[in-house]
Short mmCIF file of C-alpha atoms in Angstrom, two decimals:
data_model
loop_
_atom_site.label_atom_id
_atom_site.label_comp_id
_atom_site.label_asym_id
_atom_site.label_seq_id
_atom_site.Cartn_x
_atom_site.Cartn_y
_atom_site.Cartn_z
CA SER A 26 0.00 0.00 0.00
CA PRO A 27 1.19 3.54 -0.68
CA ASP A 28 2.80 5.80 1.91
CA LEU A 29 0.23 8.57 2.23
CA ALA A 30 2.16 10.55 4.87
CA VAL A 31 3.32 13.40 2.63
CA ASP A 32 4.36 17.02 3.09
CA LEU A 33 2.78 18.16 -0.18
CA ALA A 34 -0.42 16.65 -1.59
CA VAL A 35 -1.18 17.42 -5.24
CA LEU A 36 -4.53 16.66 -6.85
CA LEU A 37 -4.23 16.35 -10.63
CA THR A 38 -7.45 16.32 -12.66
CA ALA A 39 -5.98 17.08 -16.12
CA ALA A 40 -4.69 14.64 -18.72
CA PRO A 41 -1.57 14.99 -20.84
CA PRO A 42 -0.64 17.16 -22.67
CA ALA A 43 -2.10 19.70 -20.21
CA ALA A 44 0.47 21.96 -18.56
CA ALA A 45 -0.89 20.90 -15.16
CA VAL A 46 0.73 17.46 -15.57
CA GLU A 47 4.19 19.01 -15.97
CA THR A 48 3.48 21.47 -13.14
CA ALA A 49 2.55 18.62 -10.77
CA TRP A 50 5.77 16.79 -11.57
CA ARG A 51 7.92 19.92 -11.20
CA LEU A 52 6.36 20.69 -7.82
CA ALA A 53 7.15 17.14 -6.68
CA VAL A 54 10.76 17.36 -7.87
CA ALA A 55 11.24 20.78 -6.22
CA ALA A 56 9.76 19.50 -2.95
CA GLY A 57 12.00 16.42 -3.10
CA ALA A 58 15.08 18.63 -3.53
CA ARG A 59 14.14 20.18 -0.18
CA GLY A 60 13.76 16.80 1.49
CA LEU A 61 9.96 16.81 1.36
CA ARG A 62 7.66 13.95 0.35
CA THR A 63 4.99 14.56 -2.27
CA GLY A 64 1.88 12.61 -3.09
CA ILE A 65 0.20 13.12 -6.46
CA PHE A 66 -3.37 11.85 -6.65
CA LEU A 67 -4.76 11.37 -10.16
CA MET A 68 -8.51 11.88 -10.42
CA ASP A 69 -11.03 12.55 -13.17
CA ALA A 70 -9.15 12.99 -16.49
CA GLY A 71 -5.89 13.04 -14.50
CA VAL A 72 -5.95 9.22 -14.42
CA HIS A 73 -4.65 9.36 -18.01
CA ALA A 74 -1.37 10.81 -16.67
CA ALA A 75 -0.48 7.53 -14.92
CA PRO A 76 1.78 6.09 -17.68
CA ALA A 77 3.73 9.34 -18.20
CA LEU A 78 4.19 10.10 -14.51
CA GLY A 79 4.93 6.47 -13.69
CA GLU A 80 7.78 6.45 -16.21
CA ARG A 81 9.15 9.71 -14.81
CA LEU A 82 9.06 8.26 -11.31
CA ARG A 83 10.88 5.11 -12.39
CA ALA A 84 13.62 7.28 -13.94
CA VAL A 85 14.36 8.95 -10.58
CA PRO A 86 15.78 6.40 -8.13
CA GLY A 87 15.07 7.36 -4.54
CA ALA A 88 12.35 9.82 -5.52
CA THR A 89 10.18 10.97 -2.62
CA VAL A 90 7.00 10.91 -4.70
CA THR A 91 3.98 8.67 -4.22
CA LEU A 92 1.62 8.35 -7.20
CA VAL A 93 -1.94 7.16 -6.62
CA ARG A 94 -4.84 7.17 -9.05
CA CYS A 95 -8.55 6.79 -8.50
CA ALA A 96 -9.29 3.26 -9.69
CA HIS A 97 -12.97 4.07 -10.18
CA ASN A 98 -12.21 7.06 -12.46
CA ALA A 99 -9.64 4.96 -14.36
CA ALA A 100 -12.16 2.16 -14.94
CA GLN A 101 -14.79 4.67 -16.11
CA ARG A 102 -12.35 6.06 -18.68
CA GLY A 103 -10.57 2.85 -19.68
CA ALA A 104 -7.29 4.54 -18.75
CA PRO A 105 -4.13 2.41 -18.75
CA GLY A 106 -2.23 2.10 -15.50
CA HIS A 107 1.46 1.86 -14.64
CA PRO A 108 3.29 -0.39 -12.14
CA ALA A 109 4.72 2.66 -10.31
CA VAL A 110 1.22 4.12 -9.75
CA PHE A 111 -0.91 2.71 -6.95
CA GLU A 112 -4.57 1.99 -7.57
CA GLY A 113 -6.59 3.76 -4.91
CA SER A 114 -9.77 5.57 -4.09
CA GLN A 115 -10.88 9.01 -3.07
CA ALA A 116 -10.53 7.79 0.52
CA ASP A 117 -6.77 7.62 -0.17
CA TRP A 118 -6.88 11.22 -1.38
CA ALA A 119 -8.67 12.22 1.83
CA ARG A 120 -5.99 10.48 3.95
CA MET A 121 -3.19 12.07 1.92
CA MET A 122 -4.77 15.52 2.22
CA ALA A 123 -5.37 15.16 5.96
CA ARG A 124 -1.68 14.40 6.61
CA ALA A 125 -0.16 16.96 4.24
CA ARG A 126 1.28 20.28 5.34
CA ARG A 127 0.27 21.83 2.00
CA VAL A 128 -2.33 20.91 -0.64
CA VAL A 129 -2.41 22.00 -4.30
CA ALA A 130 -5.14 21.22 -6.85
CA LEU A 131 -4.27 21.36 -10.56
CA GLY A 132 -6.66 20.79 -13.41
#
């Protein structure tokens, strides 16, 4: 199960090629450079970002980023997953948000 204890929680509701996908990743990388953990939750159309963000995460050994997508939204949209992205629910987003020091929503 994913580690939902994060410093920065990012909700992403946009699909590639939306600028919000790149912004979410850059926020996570910047937070990691400061020793902070980031959780990115993919919801709504954001579930389509799983393959791209999963590959980026795999390319960064030791990254302090947790990627979770709403399995219900993914099933509704027939969106492909990625092994580096956990399948979750909006309850996971609620837990991530409750533990985070900061929350950002991008869509």
